[in-house]
Amino acid sequence: MTSASELRSGKGDRDENFPVASWIIHPRHRALILAYYNFVRTADDIADHATLPPDQKLAYLDLLEAELLGKGDTQLEAVTLRRALAERGMAPRHALDVLIAFRMDVTKLRYETWDEVIHYCRYSAMPVGRFMLDVHGESTSTWAASDALCAGLQINNHLQDCGKDFRELNRVYLPRDALAAHGASVEQLGLAQSPPAMLACLQSLAARNEALLDEGRSLSAEIRDFRLGVDVAVIQAYADRIVRLLKVRDPLRERVHLNKFELLTFSLAGMIGEVGRRAIGRKAITRPGTAHDA
């Protein structure tokens, strides 16, 4: 079978949910993080491939899983991650979890409720945060806040790219019950501008996601590792800015991504805020709740 990496869908500049192996992260962790990133990106590209039939997509995802678990050496990304995890004595659970989400991307094109979307995020987004925490030796008590932040990042991305996902992949992550409640239809995602019903739906989902992101706001302060805590604060700053844009803009018509100046501005704001918080020893805000499906 062809190497999975040869099936890259040629997306060029990608809208990633998570800045991976940031320069803020300690260099000793970067090789492992990049191995995980390359594995996940390859699986993502398979799931989103424009011409590959669904059964072949699933076969490639199964092959990546098999080789991650040591059954073969033909898929570079799987073999590299397998070896990197072995060097650190880490299990592949977080990589196996994301493969569940990519299989869902192949087989499931619509979501009925918010809870179904969160279930998807349990496998598409939450494992990324959990992986980063495990790499840094953080406590699983941080998973609840991480899960909320990662799901919020994923849903930001769903809202940003809702038109493109529908047009290019016939994939809709907006819950059907939310569309129905506002009198909007899936077909409206193919328009160049949201009708009032669709815009109201999108902005209500953004407001709901803002509340979800708030549940993860304590994460940077819960993390012991200084560099990771600062990195998370930067990511939270990005997410907060994007969700504010989504609450007032139409993603079918307007830009709802950060430009280079905004990325720099919010990076600095997040870094300064977290460094200052740690300098004065301010404690994490405690929030109720536990990690999803720990």
Short mmCIF file of C-alpha atoms in Angstrom, two decimals:
data_model
loop_
_atom_site.label_atom_id
_atom_site.label_comp_id
_atom_site.label_asym_id
_atom_site.label_seq_id
_atom_site.Cartn_x
_atom_site.Cartn_y
_atom_site.Cartn_z
CA MET A 1 0.00 0.00 0.00
CA THR A 2 1.18 3.55 -0.78
CA SER A 3 2.67 5.45 2.12
CA ALA A 4 0.01 7.52 3.86
CA SER A 5 2.21 10.61 3.69
CA GLU A 6 1.99 10.47 -0.12
CA LEU A 7 -1.74 11.11 0.16
CA ARG A 8 -1.34 14.56 1.59
CA SER A 9 -4.25 16.56 0.25
CA GLY A 10 -2.13 19.56 -0.64
CA LYS A 11 -3.91 22.03 1.60
CA GLY A 12 -0.95 24.35 1.78
CA ASP A 13 -1.35 26.81 4.64
CA ARG A 14 -3.55 25.05 7.14
CA ASP A 15 -5.76 26.40 9.88
CA GLU A 16 -4.46 24.42 12.81
CA ASN A 17 -6.41 24.17 16.03
CA PHE A 18 -3.29 23.99 18.12
CA PRO A 19 0.10 25.70 17.70
CA VAL A 20 2.28 22.60 18.01
CA ALA A 21 5.92 22.47 19.16
CA SER A 22 5.87 26.21 19.73
CA TRP A 23 9.21 27.90 20.27
CA ILE A 24 8.07 28.48 23.84
CA ILE A 25 8.11 24.73 24.59
CA HIS A 26 11.40 23.35 25.94
CA PRO A 27 13.56 21.88 23.14
CA ARG A 28 13.75 18.49 24.85
CA HIS A 29 10.05 17.93 24.12
CA ARG A 30 9.91 19.17 20.54
CA ALA A 31 10.93 16.00 18.68
CA LEU A 32 8.19 13.96 20.36
CA ILE A 33 5.60 16.70 19.87
CA LEU A 34 6.49 17.05 16.19
CA ALA A 35 6.27 13.28 15.74
CA TYR A 36 2.76 13.37 17.22
CA TYR A 37 1.84 16.38 15.09
CA ASN A 38 3.04 14.75 11.87
CA PHE A 39 1.12 11.58 12.67
CA VAL A 40 -2.08 13.52 13.39
CA ARG A 41 -1.67 15.75 10.34
CA THR A 42 -1.18 12.76 8.07
CA ALA A 43 -4.31 11.09 9.43
CA ASP A 44 -6.23 14.35 9.06
CA ASP A 45 -5.16 14.69 5.45
CA ILE A 46 -6.30 11.14 4.73
CA ALA A 47 -9.74 11.83 6.23
CA ASP A 48 -10.07 15.05 4.22
CA HIS A 49 -8.63 13.74 0.95
CA ALA A 50 -10.63 15.07 -1.97
CA THR A 51 -10.76 11.95 -4.16
CA LEU A 52 -9.93 8.91 -2.01
CA PRO A 53 -13.00 6.66 -1.49
CA PRO A 54 -14.20 6.26 2.13
CA ASP A 55 -13.24 2.59 2.35
CA GLN A 56 -9.68 3.39 1.30
CA LYS A 57 -9.49 6.25 3.78
CA LEU A 58 -10.50 3.87 6.56
CA ALA A 59 -7.96 1.31 5.36
CA TYR A 60 -5.16 3.87 5.55
CA LEU A 61 -6.24 4.97 9.03
CA ASP A 62 -6.28 1.33 10.11
CA LEU A 63 -2.77 0.90 8.67
CA LEU A 64 -1.49 3.91 10.63
CA GLU A 65 -2.97 2.44 13.80
CA ALA A 66 -1.49 -0.99 13.17
CA GLU A 67 1.99 0.37 12.57
CA LEU A 68 1.76 2.70 15.55
CA LEU A 69 1.16 -0.46 17.56
CA GLY A 70 4.20 -2.15 16.04
CA LYS A 71 2.62 -4.18 13.25
CA GLY A 72 4.75 -3.06 10.32
CA ASP A 73 7.25 -0.40 9.31
CA THR A 74 5.95 1.05 6.04
CA GLN A 75 4.33 4.27 7.34
CA LEU A 76 6.99 6.78 8.37
CA GLU A 77 4.78 8.93 10.60
CA ALA A 78 3.50 5.93 12.56
CA VAL A 79 6.96 4.40 12.97
CA THR A 80 8.54 7.71 14.01
CA LEU A 81 5.87 8.36 16.63
CA ARG A 82 6.01 4.77 17.89
CA ARG A 83 9.75 5.05 18.46
CA ALA A 84 9.53 8.51 20.02
CA LEU A 85 6.88 7.34 22.46
CA ALA A 86 8.91 4.25 23.32
CA GLU A 87 11.94 6.39 24.15
CA ARG A 88 9.85 8.26 26.72
CA GLY A 89 8.00 5.18 27.98
CA MET A 90 4.65 6.65 26.91
CA ALA A 91 1.62 4.74 25.65
CA PRO A 92 0.04 5.65 22.28
CA ARG A 93 -3.44 6.24 23.72
CA HIS A 94 -3.72 9.90 22.66
CA ALA A 95 -2.73 9.09 19.08
CA LEU A 96 -5.17 6.18 18.97
CA ASP A 97 -7.92 8.49 20.23
CA VAL A 98 -7.51 10.99 17.40
CA LEU A 99 -7.79 8.18 14.87
CA ILE A 100 -11.31 7.60 16.21
CA ALA A 101 -12.17 11.19 15.28
CA PHE A 102 -10.71 10.87 11.80
CA ARG A 103 -12.75 7.73 11.20
CA MET A 104 -15.79 9.74 12.28
CA ASP A 105 -14.85 12.39 9.72
CA VAL A 106 -15.01 9.72 7.04
CA THR A 107 -18.31 8.18 8.13
CA LYS A 108 -20.27 10.95 9.89
CA LEU A 109 -21.17 14.13 8.01
CA ARG A 110 -23.84 15.62 10.31
CA TYR A 111 -24.25 16.21 14.06
CA GLU A 112 -27.63 16.37 15.77
CA THR A 113 -26.81 18.15 19.04
CA TRP A 114 -24.13 20.12 20.88
CA ASP A 115 -23.39 17.01 22.93
CA GLU A 116 -22.62 15.06 19.73
CA VAL A 117 -20.14 17.76 18.74
CA ILE A 118 -18.52 17.59 22.17
CA HIS A 119 -18.26 13.80 21.77
CA TYR A 120 -16.42 14.38 18.50
CA CYS A 121 -14.12 16.86 20.25
CA ARG A 122 -13.40 14.20 22.89
CA TYR A 123 -11.46 12.37 20.19
CA SER A 124 -10.43 15.14 17.77
CA ALA A 125 -9.22 17.80 20.20
CA MET A 126 -9.02 16.72 23.81
CA PRO A 127 -6.33 14.06 23.18
CA VAL A 128 -3.99 16.77 21.86
CA GLY A 129 -4.13 18.69 25.11
CA ARG A 130 -3.87 15.53 27.19
CA PHE A 131 -0.84 14.46 25.16
CA MET A 132 0.91 17.78 25.76
CA LEU A 133 0.21 17.54 29.47
CA ASP A 134 1.52 13.99 29.64
CA VAL A 135 4.68 14.93 27.74
CA HIS A 136 5.37 17.54 30.42
CA GLY A 137 4.55 15.21 33.32
CA GLU A 138 1.52 17.20 34.43
CA SER A 139 -1.20 15.78 36.67
CA THR A 140 -4.36 14.33 35.14
CA SER A 141 -6.19 16.82 37.38
CA THR A 142 -5.41 19.36 34.65
CA TRP A 143 -7.41 17.39 32.09
CA ALA A 144 -10.79 18.98 32.89
CA ALA A 145 -9.62 22.51 32.05
CA SER A 146 -7.56 21.23 29.12
CA ASP A 147 -10.54 19.37 27.68
CA ALA A 148 -12.66 22.52 27.79
CA LEU A 149 -9.98 24.66 26.16
CA CYS A 150 -9.23 22.11 23.44
CA ALA A 151 -12.91 21.55 22.64
CA GLY A 152 -13.38 25.32 22.49
CA LEU A 153 -10.47 25.64 20.06
CA GLN A 154 -11.96 22.90 17.89
CA ILE A 155 -15.41 24.50 17.84
CA ASN A 156 -13.88 27.88 17.00
CA ASN A 157 -12.34 26.15 14.00
CA HIS A 158 -15.66 24.53 13.07
CA LEU A 159 -17.35 27.93 13.10
CA GLN A 160 -14.54 29.67 11.22
CA ASP A 161 -14.55 27.08 8.44
CA CYS A 162 -18.21 26.08 8.36
CA GLY A 163 -18.68 27.24 4.77
CA LYS A 164 -15.51 25.62 3.46
CA ASP A 165 -16.23 22.34 5.25
CA PHE A 166 -19.68 22.19 3.67
CA ARG A 167 -18.58 23.17 0.17
CA GLU A 168 -15.46 21.02 -0.02
CA LEU A 169 -16.33 18.02 2.16
CA ASN A 170 -20.12 18.11 2.63
CA ARG A 171 -19.28 18.02 6.33
CA VAL A 172 -21.31 20.06 8.83
CA TYR A 173 -20.37 20.31 12.49
CA LEU A 174 -23.14 22.79 13.35
CA PRO A 175 -25.74 20.88 15.39
CA ARG A 176 -28.95 20.27 13.49
CA ASP A 177 -31.07 21.22 16.50
CA ALA A 178 -29.33 24.62 16.68
CA LEU A 179 -29.95 25.23 12.97
CA ALA A 180 -33.60 24.25 13.37
CA ALA A 181 -34.07 26.44 16.44
CA HIS A 182 -33.05 29.50 14.39
CA GLY A 183 -34.85 28.50 11.21
CA ALA A 184 -31.57 28.01 9.35
CA SER A 185 -30.73 25.25 6.88
CA VAL A 186 -27.56 23.35 6.04
CA GLU A 187 -27.79 24.51 2.42
CA GLN A 188 -27.30 28.13 3.51
CA LEU A 189 -23.68 27.27 4.34
CA GLY A 190 -23.04 27.26 0.59
CA LEU A 191 -23.95 30.94 0.27
CA ALA A 192 -21.49 33.82 0.11
CA GLN A 193 -23.22 35.53 3.04
CA SER A 194 -25.26 34.20 5.94
CA PRO A 195 -28.98 34.94 5.89
CA PRO A 196 -30.22 36.39 9.22
CA ALA A 197 -31.30 32.97 10.52
CA MET A 198 -27.91 31.39 9.85
CA LEU A 199 -26.02 34.36 11.27
CA ALA A 200 -28.09 34.19 14.45
CA CYS A 201 -27.34 30.46 14.73
CA LEU A 202 -23.60 30.90 14.20
CA GLN A 203 -23.34 33.74 16.69
CA SER A 204 -25.36 31.87 19.33
CA LEU A 205 -23.01 28.90 18.95
CA ALA A 206 -20.05 31.27 19.32
CA ALA A 207 -21.53 32.60 22.55
CA ARG A 208 -22.00 29.06 23.83
CA ASN A 209 -18.42 28.26 22.88
CA GLU A 210 -17.19 31.34 24.71
CA ALA A 211 -18.67 29.85 27.88
CA LEU A 212 -16.87 26.58 27.15
CA LEU A 213 -13.56 28.40 26.71
CA ASP A 214 -14.16 30.07 30.07
CA GLU A 215 -14.23 26.60 31.65
CA GLY A 216 -10.64 26.12 30.50
CA ARG A 217 -9.36 29.48 31.67
CA SER A 218 -7.70 28.06 34.78
CA LEU A 219 -5.47 25.67 32.80
CA SER A 220 -2.34 27.79 32.47
CA ALA A 221 -2.32 28.38 36.22
CA GLU A 222 -2.86 24.68 36.98
CA ILE A 223 0.23 23.69 34.95
CA ARG A 224 3.51 23.38 36.84
CA ASP A 225 5.83 23.63 33.82
CA PHE A 226 6.60 27.31 33.25
CA ARG A 227 7.04 27.14 29.48
CA LEU A 228 3.92 25.07 28.90
CA GLY A 229 1.90 27.36 31.15
CA VAL A 230 2.98 30.38 29.10
CA ASP A 231 2.25 28.54 25.84
CA VAL A 232 -1.26 27.68 27.03
CA ALA A 233 -1.86 31.30 28.06
CA VAL A 234 -0.95 32.38 24.51
CA ILE A 235 -3.31 29.78 23.01
CA GLN A 236 -6.10 30.95 25.33
CA ALA A 237 -5.51 34.54 24.19
CA TYR A 238 -5.85 33.46 20.55
CA ALA A 239 -9.02 31.52 21.30
CA ASP A 240 -10.60 34.41 23.20
CA ARG A 241 -9.95 36.81 20.34
CA ILE A 242 -11.33 34.44 17.71
CA VAL A 243 -14.51 33.69 19.63
CA ARG A 244 -15.10 37.42 20.06
CA LEU A 245 -14.81 37.85 16.30
CA LEU A 246 -17.21 34.95 15.72
CA LYS A 247 -19.79 36.61 17.97
CA VAL A 248 -19.97 39.67 15.72
CA ARG A 249 -18.83 38.60 12.24
CA ASP A 250 -20.22 36.39 9.50
CA PRO A 251 -17.74 33.59 8.75
CA LEU A 252 -19.35 33.01 5.35
CA ARG A 253 -18.51 36.57 4.32
CA GLU A 254 -15.82 37.98 6.63
CA ARG A 255 -12.39 36.99 7.84
CA VAL A 256 -12.48 35.38 11.27
CA HIS A 257 -8.83 34.34 11.49
CA LEU A 258 -5.97 36.21 13.15
CA ASN A 259 -3.51 38.07 10.95
CA LYS A 260 0.23 38.19 11.69
CA PHE A 261 -0.02 41.42 13.68
CA GLU A 262 -2.85 40.01 15.80
CA LEU A 263 -0.93 36.79 16.36
CA LEU A 264 2.04 38.80 17.63
CA THR A 265 -0.13 41.09 19.75
CA PHE A 266 -2.05 38.30 21.46
CA SER A 267 1.09 36.20 21.87
CA LEU A 268 2.73 39.02 23.77
CA ALA A 269 -0.40 39.70 25.82
CA GLY A 270 -0.73 36.05 26.78
CA MET A 271 2.94 35.73 27.66
CA ILE A 272 3.07 38.90 29.72
CA GLY A 273 -0.10 38.01 31.56
CA GLU A 274 1.05 34.50 32.48
CA VAL A 275 4.60 35.54 33.41
CA GLY A 276 3.15 38.28 35.60
CA ARG A 277 0.69 35.89 37.23
CA ARG A 278 3.47 33.44 38.06
CA ALA A 279 5.73 36.21 39.31
CA ILE A 280 3.21 37.34 41.92
CA GLY A 281 2.17 33.77 42.70
CA ARG A 282 -1.52 34.16 41.92
CA LYS A 283 -3.29 30.81 42.23
CA ALA A 284 -5.40 29.05 39.66
CA ILE A 285 -9.11 29.71 39.61
CA THR A 286 -10.74 26.50 40.72
CA ARG A 287 -13.69 25.37 38.65
CA PRO A 288 -16.11 22.51 39.17
CA GLY A 289 -16.19 19.53 36.86
CA THR A 290 -13.95 16.66 35.90
CA ALA A 291 -12.20 15.58 32.75
CA HIS A 292 -14.40 14.10 30.01
CA ASP A 293 -14.19 10.31 29.78
CA ALA A 294 -10.86 10.17 31.61
#
